[in-house]
Short mmCIF file of C-alpha atoms and ligand atoms in Angstrom, two decimals:
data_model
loop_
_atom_site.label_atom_id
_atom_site.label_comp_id
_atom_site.label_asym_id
_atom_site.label_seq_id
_atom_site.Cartn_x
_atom_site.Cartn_y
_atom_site.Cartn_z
CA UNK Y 21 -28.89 7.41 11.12
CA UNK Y 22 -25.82 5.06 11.33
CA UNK Y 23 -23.25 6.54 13.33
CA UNK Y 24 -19.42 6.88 13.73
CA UNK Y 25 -17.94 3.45 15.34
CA UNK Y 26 -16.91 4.03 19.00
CA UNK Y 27 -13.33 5.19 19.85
CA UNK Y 28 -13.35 6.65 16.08
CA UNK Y 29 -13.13 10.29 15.07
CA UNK Y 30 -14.22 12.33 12.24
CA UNK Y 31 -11.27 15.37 11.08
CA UNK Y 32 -13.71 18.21 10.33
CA UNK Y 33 -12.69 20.74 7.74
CA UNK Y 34 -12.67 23.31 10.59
CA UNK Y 35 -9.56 21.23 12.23
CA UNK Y 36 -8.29 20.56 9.16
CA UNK Y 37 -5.97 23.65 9.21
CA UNK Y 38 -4.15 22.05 12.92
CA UNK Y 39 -3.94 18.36 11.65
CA UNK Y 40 -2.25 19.92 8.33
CA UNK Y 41 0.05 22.35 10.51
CA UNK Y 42 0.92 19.22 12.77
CA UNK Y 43 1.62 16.79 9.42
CA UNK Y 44 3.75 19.84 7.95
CA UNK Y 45 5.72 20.29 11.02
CA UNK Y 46 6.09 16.26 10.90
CA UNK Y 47 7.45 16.21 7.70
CA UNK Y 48 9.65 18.95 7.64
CA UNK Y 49 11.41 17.90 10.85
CA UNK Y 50 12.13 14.21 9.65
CA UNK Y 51 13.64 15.62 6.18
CA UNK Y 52 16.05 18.38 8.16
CA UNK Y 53 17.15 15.01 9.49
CA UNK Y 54 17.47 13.25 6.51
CA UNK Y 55 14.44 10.83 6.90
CA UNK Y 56 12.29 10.42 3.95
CA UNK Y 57 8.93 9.12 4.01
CA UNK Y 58 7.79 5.21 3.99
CA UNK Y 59 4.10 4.02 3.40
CA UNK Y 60 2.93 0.61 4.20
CA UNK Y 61 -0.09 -1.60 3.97
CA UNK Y 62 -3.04 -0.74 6.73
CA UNK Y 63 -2.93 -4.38 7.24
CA UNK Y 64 -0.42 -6.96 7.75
CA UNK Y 65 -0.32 -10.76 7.93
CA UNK Y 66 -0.97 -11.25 12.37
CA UNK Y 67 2.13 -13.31 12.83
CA UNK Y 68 3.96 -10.09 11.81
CA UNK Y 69 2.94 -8.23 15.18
CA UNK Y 70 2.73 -11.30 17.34
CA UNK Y 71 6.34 -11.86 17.04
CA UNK Y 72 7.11 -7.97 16.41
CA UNK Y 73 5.17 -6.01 18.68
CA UNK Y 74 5.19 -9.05 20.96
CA UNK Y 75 3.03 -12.07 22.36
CA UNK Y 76 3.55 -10.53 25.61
CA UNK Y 77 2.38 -7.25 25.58
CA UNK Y 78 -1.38 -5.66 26.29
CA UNK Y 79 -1.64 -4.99 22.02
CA UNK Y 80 -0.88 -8.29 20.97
CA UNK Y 81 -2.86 -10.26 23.71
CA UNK Y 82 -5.96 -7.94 24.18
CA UNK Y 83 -5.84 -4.91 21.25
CA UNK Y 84 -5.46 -6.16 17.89
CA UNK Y 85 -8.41 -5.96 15.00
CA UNK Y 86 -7.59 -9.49 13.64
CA UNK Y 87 -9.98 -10.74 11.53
CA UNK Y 88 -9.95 -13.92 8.99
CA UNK Y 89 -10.07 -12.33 4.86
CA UNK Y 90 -12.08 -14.57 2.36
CA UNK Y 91 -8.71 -16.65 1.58
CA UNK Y 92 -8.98 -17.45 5.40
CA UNK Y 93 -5.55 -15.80 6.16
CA UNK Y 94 -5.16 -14.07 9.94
CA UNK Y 95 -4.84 -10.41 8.87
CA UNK Y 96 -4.76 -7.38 11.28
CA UNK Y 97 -4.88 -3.72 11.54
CA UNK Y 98 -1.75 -2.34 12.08
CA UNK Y 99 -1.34 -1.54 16.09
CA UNK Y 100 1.76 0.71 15.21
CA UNK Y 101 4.12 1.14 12.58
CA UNK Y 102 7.35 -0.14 13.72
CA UNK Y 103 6.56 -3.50 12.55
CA UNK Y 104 5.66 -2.72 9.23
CA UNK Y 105 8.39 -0.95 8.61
CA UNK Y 106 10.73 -3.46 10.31
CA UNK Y 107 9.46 -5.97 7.42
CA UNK Y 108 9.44 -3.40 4.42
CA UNK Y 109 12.86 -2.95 5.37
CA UNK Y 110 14.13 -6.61 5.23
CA UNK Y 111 11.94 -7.51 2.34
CA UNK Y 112 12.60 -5.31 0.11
CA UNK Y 113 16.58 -5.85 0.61
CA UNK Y 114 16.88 -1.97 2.05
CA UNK Y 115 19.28 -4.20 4.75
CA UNK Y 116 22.20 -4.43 1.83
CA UNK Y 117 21.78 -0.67 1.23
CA UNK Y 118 22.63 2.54 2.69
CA UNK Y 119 22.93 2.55 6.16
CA UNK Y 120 21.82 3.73 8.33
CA UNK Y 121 18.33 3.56 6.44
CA UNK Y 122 15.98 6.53 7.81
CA UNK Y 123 12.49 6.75 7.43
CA UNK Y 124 9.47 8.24 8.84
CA UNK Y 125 5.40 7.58 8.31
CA UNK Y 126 2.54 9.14 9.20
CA UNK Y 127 0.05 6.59 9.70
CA UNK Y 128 -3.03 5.62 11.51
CA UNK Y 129 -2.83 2.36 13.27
CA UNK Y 130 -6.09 0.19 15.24
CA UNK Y 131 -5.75 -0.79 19.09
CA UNK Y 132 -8.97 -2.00 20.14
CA UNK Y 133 -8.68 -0.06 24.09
CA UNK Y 134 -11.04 1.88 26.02
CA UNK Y 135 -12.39 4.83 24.23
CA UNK Y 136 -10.98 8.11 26.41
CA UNK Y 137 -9.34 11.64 25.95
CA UNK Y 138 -6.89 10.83 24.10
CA UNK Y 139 -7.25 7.10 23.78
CA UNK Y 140 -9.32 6.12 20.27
CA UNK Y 141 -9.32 2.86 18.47
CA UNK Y 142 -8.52 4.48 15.74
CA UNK Y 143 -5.68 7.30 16.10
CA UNK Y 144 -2.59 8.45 14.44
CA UNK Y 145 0.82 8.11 14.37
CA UNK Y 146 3.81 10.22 13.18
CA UNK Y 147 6.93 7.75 13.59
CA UNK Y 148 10.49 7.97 12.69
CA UNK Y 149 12.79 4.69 12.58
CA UNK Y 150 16.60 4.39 11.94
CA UNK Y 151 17.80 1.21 11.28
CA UNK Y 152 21.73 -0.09 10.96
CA UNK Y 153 23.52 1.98 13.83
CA UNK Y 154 23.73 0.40 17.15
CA UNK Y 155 25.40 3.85 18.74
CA UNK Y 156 23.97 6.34 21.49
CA UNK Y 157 24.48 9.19 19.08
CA UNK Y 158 21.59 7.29 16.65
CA UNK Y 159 19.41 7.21 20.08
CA UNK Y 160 20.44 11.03 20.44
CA UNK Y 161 19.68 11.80 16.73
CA UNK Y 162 15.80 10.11 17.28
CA UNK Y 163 15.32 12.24 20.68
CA UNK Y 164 16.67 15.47 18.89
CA UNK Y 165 13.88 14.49 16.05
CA UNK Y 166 11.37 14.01 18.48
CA UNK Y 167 12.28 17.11 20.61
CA UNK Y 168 12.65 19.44 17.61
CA UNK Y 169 9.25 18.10 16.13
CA UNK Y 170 7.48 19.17 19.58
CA UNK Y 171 9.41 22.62 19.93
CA UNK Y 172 8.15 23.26 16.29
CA UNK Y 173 4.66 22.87 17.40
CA UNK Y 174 5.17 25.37 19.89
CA UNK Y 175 4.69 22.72 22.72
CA UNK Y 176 8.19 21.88 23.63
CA UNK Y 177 7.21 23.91 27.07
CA UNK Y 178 4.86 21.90 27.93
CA UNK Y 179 6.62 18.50 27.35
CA UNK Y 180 8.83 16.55 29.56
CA UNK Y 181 11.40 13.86 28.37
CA UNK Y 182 11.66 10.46 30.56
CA UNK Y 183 14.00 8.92 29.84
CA UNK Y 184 15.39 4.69 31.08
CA UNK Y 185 17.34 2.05 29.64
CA UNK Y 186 15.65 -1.58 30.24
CA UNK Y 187 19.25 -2.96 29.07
CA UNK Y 188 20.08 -6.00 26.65
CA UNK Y 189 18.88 -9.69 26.79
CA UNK Y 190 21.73 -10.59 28.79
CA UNK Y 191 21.63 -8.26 32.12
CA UNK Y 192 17.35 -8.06 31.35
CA UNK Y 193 17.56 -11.62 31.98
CA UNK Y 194 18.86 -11.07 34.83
CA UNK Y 195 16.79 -8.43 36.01
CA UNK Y 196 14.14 -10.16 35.19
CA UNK Y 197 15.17 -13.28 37.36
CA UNK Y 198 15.73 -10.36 40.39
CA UNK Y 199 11.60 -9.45 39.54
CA UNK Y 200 10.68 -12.23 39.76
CA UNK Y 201 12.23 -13.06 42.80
CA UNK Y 202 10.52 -9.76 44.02
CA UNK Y 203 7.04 -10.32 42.75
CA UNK Y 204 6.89 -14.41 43.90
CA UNK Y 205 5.81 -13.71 47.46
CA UNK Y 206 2.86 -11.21 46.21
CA UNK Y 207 1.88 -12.87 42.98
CA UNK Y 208 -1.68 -14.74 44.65
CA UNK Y 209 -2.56 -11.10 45.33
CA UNK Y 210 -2.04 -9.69 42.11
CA UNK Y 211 -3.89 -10.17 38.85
CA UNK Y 212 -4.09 -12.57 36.21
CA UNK Y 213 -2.52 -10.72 33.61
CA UNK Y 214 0.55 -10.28 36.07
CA UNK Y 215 0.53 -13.92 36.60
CA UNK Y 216 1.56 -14.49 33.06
CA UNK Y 217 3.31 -11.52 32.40
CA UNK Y 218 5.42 -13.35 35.20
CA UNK Y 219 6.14 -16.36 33.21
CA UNK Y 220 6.88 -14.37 29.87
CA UNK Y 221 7.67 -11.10 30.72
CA UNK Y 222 8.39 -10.04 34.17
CA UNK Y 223 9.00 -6.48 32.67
CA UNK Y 224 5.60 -6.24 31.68
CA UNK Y 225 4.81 -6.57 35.44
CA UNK Y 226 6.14 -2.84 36.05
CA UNK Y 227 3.39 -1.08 32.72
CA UNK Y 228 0.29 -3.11 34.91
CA UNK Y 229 -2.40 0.01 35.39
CA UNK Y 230 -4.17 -2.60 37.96
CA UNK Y 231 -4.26 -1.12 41.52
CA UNK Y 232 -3.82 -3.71 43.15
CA UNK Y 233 -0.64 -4.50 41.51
CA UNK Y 234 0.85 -1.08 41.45
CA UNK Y 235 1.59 -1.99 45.37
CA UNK Y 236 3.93 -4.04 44.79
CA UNK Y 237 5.49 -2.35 41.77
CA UNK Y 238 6.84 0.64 43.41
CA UNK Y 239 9.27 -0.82 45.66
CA UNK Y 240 10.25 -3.46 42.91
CA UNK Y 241 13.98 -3.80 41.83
CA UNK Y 242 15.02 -0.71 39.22
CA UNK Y 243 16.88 -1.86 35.53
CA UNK Y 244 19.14 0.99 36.23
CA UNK Y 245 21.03 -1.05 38.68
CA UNK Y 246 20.91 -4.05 36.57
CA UNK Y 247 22.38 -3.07 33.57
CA UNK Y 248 26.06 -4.32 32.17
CA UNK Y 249 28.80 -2.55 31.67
CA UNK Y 250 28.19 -2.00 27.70
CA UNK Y 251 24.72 -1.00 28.39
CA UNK Y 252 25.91 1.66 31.32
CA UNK Y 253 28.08 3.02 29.21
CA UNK Y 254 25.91 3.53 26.21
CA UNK Y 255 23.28 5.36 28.62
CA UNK Y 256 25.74 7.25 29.74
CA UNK Y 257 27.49 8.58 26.64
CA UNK Y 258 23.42 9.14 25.46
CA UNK Y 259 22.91 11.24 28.37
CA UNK Y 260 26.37 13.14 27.78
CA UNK Y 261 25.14 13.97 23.97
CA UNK Y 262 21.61 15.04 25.19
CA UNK Y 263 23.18 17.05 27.93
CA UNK Y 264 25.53 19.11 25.57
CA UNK Y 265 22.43 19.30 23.24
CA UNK Y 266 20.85 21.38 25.86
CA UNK Y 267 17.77 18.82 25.78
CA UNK Y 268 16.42 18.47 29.02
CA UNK Y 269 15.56 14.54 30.08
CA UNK Y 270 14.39 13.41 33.02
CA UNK Y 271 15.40 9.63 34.33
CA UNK Y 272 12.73 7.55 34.88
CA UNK Y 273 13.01 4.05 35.53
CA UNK Y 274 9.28 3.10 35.63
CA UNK Y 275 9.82 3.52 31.95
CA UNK Y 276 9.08 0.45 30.43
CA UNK Y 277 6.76 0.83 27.27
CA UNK Y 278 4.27 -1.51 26.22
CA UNK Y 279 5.75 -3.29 23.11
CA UNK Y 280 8.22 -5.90 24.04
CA UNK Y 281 10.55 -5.17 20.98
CA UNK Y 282 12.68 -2.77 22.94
CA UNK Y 283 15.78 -2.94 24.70
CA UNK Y 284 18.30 -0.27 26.25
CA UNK Y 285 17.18 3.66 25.91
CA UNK Y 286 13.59 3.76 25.95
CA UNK Y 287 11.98 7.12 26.16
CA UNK Y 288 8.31 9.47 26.45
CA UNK Y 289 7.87 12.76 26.23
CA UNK Y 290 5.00 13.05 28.46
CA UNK Y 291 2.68 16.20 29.30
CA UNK Y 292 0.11 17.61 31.87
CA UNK Y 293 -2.01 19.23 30.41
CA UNK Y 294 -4.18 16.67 28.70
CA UNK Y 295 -5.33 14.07 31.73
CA UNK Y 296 -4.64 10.88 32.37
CA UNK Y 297 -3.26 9.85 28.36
CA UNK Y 298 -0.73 12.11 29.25
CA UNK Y 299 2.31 10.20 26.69
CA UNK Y 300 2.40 12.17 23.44
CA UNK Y 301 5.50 10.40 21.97
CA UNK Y 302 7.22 7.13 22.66
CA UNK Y 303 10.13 5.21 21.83
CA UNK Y 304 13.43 3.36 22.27
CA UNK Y 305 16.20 1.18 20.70
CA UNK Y 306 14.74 -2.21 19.34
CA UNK Y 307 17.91 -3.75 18.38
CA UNK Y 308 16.33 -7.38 18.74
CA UNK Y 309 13.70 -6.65 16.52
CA UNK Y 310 14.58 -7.85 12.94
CA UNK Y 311 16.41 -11.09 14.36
CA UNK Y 312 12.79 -12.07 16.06
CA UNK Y 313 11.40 -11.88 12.61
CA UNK Y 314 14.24 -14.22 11.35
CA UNK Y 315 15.94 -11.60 9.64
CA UNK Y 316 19.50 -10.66 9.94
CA UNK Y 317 20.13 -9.03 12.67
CA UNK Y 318 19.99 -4.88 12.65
CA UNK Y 319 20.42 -2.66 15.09
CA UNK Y 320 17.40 0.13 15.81
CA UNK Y 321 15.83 3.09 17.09
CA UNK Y 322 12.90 4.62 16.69
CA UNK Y 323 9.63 6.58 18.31
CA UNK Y 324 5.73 7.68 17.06
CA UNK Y 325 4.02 10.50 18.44
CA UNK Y 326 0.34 10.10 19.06
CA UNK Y 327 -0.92 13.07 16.57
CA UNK Y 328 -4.36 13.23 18.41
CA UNK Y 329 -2.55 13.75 21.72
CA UNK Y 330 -0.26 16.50 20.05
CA UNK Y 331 -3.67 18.18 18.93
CA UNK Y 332 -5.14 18.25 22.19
CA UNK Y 333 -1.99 19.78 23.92
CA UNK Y 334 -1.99 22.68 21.45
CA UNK Y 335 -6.09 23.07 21.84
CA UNK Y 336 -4.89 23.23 25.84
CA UNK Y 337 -2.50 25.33 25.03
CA UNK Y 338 -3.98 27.66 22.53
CA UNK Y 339 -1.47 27.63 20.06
CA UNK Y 340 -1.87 30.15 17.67
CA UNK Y 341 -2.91 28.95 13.92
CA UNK Y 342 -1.78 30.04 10.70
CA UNK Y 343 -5.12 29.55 8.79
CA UNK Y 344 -5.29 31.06 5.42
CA UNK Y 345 -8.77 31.83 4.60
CA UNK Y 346 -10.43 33.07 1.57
CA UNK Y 347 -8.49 36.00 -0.54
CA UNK Y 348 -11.69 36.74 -2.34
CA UNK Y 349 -15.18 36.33 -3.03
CA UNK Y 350 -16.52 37.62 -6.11
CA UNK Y 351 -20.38 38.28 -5.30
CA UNK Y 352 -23.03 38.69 -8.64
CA UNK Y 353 -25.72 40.46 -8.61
CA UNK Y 354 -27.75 38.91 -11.81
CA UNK Y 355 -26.98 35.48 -14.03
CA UNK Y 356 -25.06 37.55 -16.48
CA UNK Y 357 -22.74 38.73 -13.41
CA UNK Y 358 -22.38 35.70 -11.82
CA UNK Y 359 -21.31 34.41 -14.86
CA UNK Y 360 -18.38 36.74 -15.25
CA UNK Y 361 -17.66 36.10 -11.90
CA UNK Y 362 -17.47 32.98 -12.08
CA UNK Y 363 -14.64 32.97 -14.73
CA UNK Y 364 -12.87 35.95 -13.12
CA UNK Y 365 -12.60 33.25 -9.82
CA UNK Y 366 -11.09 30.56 -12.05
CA UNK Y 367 -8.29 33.53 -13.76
CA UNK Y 368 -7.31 34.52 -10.00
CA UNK Y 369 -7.00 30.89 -8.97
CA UNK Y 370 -4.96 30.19 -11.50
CA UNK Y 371 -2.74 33.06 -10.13
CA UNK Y 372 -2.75 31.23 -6.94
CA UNK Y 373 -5.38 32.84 -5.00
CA UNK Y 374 -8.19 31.39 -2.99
CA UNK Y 375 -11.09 32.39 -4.84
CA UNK Y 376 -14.75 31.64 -4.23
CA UNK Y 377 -18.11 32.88 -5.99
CA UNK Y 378 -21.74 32.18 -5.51
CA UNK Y 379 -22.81 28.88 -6.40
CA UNK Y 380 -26.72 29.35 -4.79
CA UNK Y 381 -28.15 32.44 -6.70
CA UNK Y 382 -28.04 34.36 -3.37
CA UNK Y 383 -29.17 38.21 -2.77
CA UNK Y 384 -26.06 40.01 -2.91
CA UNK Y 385 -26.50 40.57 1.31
CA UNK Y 386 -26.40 36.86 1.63
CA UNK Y 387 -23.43 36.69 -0.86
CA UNK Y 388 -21.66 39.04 1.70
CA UNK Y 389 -22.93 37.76 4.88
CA UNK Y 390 -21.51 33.80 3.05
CA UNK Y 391 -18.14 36.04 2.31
CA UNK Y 392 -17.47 36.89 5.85
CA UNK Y 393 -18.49 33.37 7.19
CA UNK Y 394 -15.60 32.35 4.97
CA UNK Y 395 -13.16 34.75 6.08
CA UNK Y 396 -12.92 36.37 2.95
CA UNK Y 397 -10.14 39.23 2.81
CA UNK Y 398 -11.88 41.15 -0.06
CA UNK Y 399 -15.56 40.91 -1.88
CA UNK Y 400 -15.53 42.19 -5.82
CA UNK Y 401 -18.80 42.92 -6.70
CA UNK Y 402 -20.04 42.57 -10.00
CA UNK Y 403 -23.29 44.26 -11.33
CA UNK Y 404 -24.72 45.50 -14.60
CA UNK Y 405 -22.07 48.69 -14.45
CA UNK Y 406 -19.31 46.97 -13.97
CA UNK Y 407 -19.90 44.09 -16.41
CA UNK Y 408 -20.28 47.00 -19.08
CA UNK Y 409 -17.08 48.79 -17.22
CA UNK Y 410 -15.05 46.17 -17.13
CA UNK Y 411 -14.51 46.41 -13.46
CA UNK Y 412 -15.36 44.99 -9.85
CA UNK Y 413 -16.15 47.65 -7.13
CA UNK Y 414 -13.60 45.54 -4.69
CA UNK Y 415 -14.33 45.65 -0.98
CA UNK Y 416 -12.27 45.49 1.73
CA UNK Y 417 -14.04 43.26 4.41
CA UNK Y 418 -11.80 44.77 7.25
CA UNK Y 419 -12.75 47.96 6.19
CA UNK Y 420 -15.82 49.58 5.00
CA UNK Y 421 -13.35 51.26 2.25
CA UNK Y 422 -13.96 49.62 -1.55
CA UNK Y 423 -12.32 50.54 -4.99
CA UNK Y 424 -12.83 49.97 -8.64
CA UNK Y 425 -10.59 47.70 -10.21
CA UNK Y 426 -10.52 47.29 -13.92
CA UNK Y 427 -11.00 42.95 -14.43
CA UNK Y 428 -7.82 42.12 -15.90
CA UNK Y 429 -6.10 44.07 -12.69
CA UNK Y 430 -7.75 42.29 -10.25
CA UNK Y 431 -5.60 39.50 -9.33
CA UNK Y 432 -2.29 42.08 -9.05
CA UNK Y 433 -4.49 44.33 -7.05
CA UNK Y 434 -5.74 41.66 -4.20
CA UNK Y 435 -2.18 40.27 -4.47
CA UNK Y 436 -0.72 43.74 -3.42
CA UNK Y 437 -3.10 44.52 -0.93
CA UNK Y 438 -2.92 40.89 0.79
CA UNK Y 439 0.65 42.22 0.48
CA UNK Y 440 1.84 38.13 -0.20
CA UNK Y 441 3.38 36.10 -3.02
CA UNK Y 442 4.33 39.32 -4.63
CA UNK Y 443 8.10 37.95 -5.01
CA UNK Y 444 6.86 34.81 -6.41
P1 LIG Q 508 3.37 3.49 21.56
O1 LIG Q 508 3.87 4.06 22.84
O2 LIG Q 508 2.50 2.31 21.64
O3 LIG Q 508 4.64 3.20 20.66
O4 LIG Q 508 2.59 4.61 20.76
C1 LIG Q 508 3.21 5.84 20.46
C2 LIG Q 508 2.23 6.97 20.73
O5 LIG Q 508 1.01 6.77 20.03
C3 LIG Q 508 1.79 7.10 22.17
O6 LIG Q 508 2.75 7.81 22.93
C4 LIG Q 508 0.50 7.86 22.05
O7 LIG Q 508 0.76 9.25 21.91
C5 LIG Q 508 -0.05 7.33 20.75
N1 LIG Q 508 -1.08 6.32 21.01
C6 LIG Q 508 -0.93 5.01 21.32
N2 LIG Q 508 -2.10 4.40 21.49
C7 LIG Q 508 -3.06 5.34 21.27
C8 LIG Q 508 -4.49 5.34 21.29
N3 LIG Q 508 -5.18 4.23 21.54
N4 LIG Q 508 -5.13 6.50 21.04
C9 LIG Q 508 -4.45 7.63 20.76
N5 LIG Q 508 -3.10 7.69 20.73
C10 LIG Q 508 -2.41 6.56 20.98
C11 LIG Q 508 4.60 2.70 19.41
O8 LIG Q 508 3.59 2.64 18.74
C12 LIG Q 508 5.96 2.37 18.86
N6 LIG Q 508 5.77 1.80 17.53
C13 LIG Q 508 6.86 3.59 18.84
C14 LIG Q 508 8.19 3.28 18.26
C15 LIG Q 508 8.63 3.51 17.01
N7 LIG Q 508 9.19 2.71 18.91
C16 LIG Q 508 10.24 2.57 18.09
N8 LIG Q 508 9.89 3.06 16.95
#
């Protein structure tokens, strides 16, 4: 048998209940904020994320799925969102519009890594971008986003917020002159990657998971101290918003991220229950983004959540589900029955309840032993006396109680006992 590609997942229908409650809680979170949803192509031309995402960073350099199509254009799977989006925005003149433009995607994107817990090659995103304000109080509005998104999964607990600002292009360069200064003396001891990162990147430097490196990174020169007077002050005022938010942060300037787009706040909600992909959400300000795509210059912000990561927090934490199951199975006992029963399921569905019958000419003990596999709330059984009746002797599976119930009742009778949609 062929099997699944490595570092890809199948969603089972028996997890299909927690990826729906996550996308739910995804969706219903952006819109209280007033983002609206934005779908773009799975693949984009390569240049897009070699400028975007950056020629510098681990994605770009080691990660992508490029791959030549029949015209012989460089296409690739889409690492992330943000760049897509960045584009969509600028070609398809959203930049004259409304601003600021808010939008959010649930995706899955392709980073050819390491399979892991929590680390797939193919994975899932839920992102949110805001593009046209340049203030802390659109950084504050992403992190609120983010923050309420988490507390509605009921994992807000067992998140933390780390928060940085890497600055602007004028006091990162030089920060990035004081690295290098720093990292000169060590940089025939540290690894090749580094070496390069050096000439492009120096930033990149600090994100290096080599041992070897991490030496020297610890007692390397923080941003923090780096940053110019406008960029101070717009950390600042972010922290002062956050703080009278009542959302927790803690300031962490290892914080660097792995795309190179980003510059001032950056941020992760990061957790520890899940090992060593402990990141569930990332993001930051890219206000450099659009103008390194040759588009006019707009000011961003921005983060995804990793929905795998989410999924495995809530499994850690046992986060209650709630599944709805079957309302009722409606069992025959010969064809004639199972005829009936058949188009009694399709009336109650029609009333909007989850109705299933048997499809496998079963015994009626294997009709009731399929029912409570299912979860079924009630079984109506239908036999020779109740076809000529009229009726369904209607059990209640947590119960040993059952009841006649007259056909044309049935739906208004399993809706009051489920005791739901009765207002509707
Ligand atoms: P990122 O940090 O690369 O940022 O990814 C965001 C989240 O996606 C991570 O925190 C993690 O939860 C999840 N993730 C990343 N790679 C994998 C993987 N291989 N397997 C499973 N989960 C993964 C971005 O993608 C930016 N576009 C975020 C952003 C939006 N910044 C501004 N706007």
């Amino acid at each position: 048998m062929i099997q699944i590609p490595k570092g890809t997942k199948d969603m089972l229908p028996s997890e299909a209940c927690l990826w729906h409650t996550v996308e739910n809680a995804a969706r219903e979170t952006a819109e209280l904020y007033g983002f609206k949803e934005i779908r773009t192509p799975t693949f984009e031309h390569t240049e897009l994320f070699a400028r975007g995402v950056g020629d510098a960073s681990d994605i770009v350099t080691k990660e992508m799925y490029t791959f030549l199509d029949k015209g012989g254009r460089s296409v690739t799977l889409r690492p992330e969102g943000t760049a897509g989006v960045a584009r969509a925005f600028v070609e398809n003149g959203l930049q004259g519009g409304a601003l600021p433009f808010k939008a959010y995607y649930l995706i899955s994107a392709f980073r050819y890594e390491r399979p892991q817990a929590g680390r797939l090659r193919e994975f899932h995103q839920f992102g949110a971008e805001l593009y046209g304000a340049a203030s802390p109080a659109a950084d504050a509005e992403a992190i609120l986003l983010a923050s309420r998104f988490l507390n509605e999964l009921q994992i807000g607990d067992r998140v933390e917020l780390r928060l940085n600002s890497i600055g602007c292009k004028t006091c990162r360069a030089r920060y990035g002159e004081a690295l290098r200064a720093y990292f000169k003396p060590h940089l025939s001891e540290m690894c090749e990657d580094c070496r390069t990162r050096y000439e492009k990147n120096p930033l990149r430097i600090l994100d290096c998971k080599n041992e070897g490196c991490k030496r020297f990174t610890e007692g390397a020169p923080r941003m923090l101290d780096y940053l110019c007077d406008d960029c101070r002050a717009h950390f600042e005022t972010l922290k002062g918003i956050l703080d009278g938010a009542g959302v927790a942060y803690t300031v962490d300037p290892r914080i660097v991220r792995g795309l190179d787009y980003y510059s001032r706040t950056v941020f992760e909600f990061t957790t520890d229950l899940i090992g060593a992909q402990s990141t569930v959400l990332g993001g930051g300000r890219y206000d450099t983004l659009l103008e390194q795509m040759d588009a006019k210059p707009t000011p961003a912000v921005g983060f995804a959540a990793g929905l795998e990561r989410l999924i495995l927090v809530m499994d850690a934490k046992g986060v209650p589900l709630a599944e709805r199951t079957s309302d009722v199975y409606l069992a025959g006992l010969d064809a004639a029955s199972r005829g009936r029963a058949l188009l009694l399921a399709e009336q109650l569905r029609g009333e909007g309840l989850i109705a299933e019958c048997d499809l496998m000419d079963r015994s009626l003990k294997a009709q009731f032993k399929y029912a409570d596999k299912l979860g079924a709330a009630f079984v109506a059984v239908i036999g020779e006396s109740e076809l000529e009746e009229g009726a369904a002797e209607v059990r209640d599976m947590s119960g040993s109680s059952s009841e006649r119930v007259k056909f044309e009742a049935l739906a208004q009778y399993i809706k009051g006992r489920l005791g739901r949609r009765e207002e509707k």
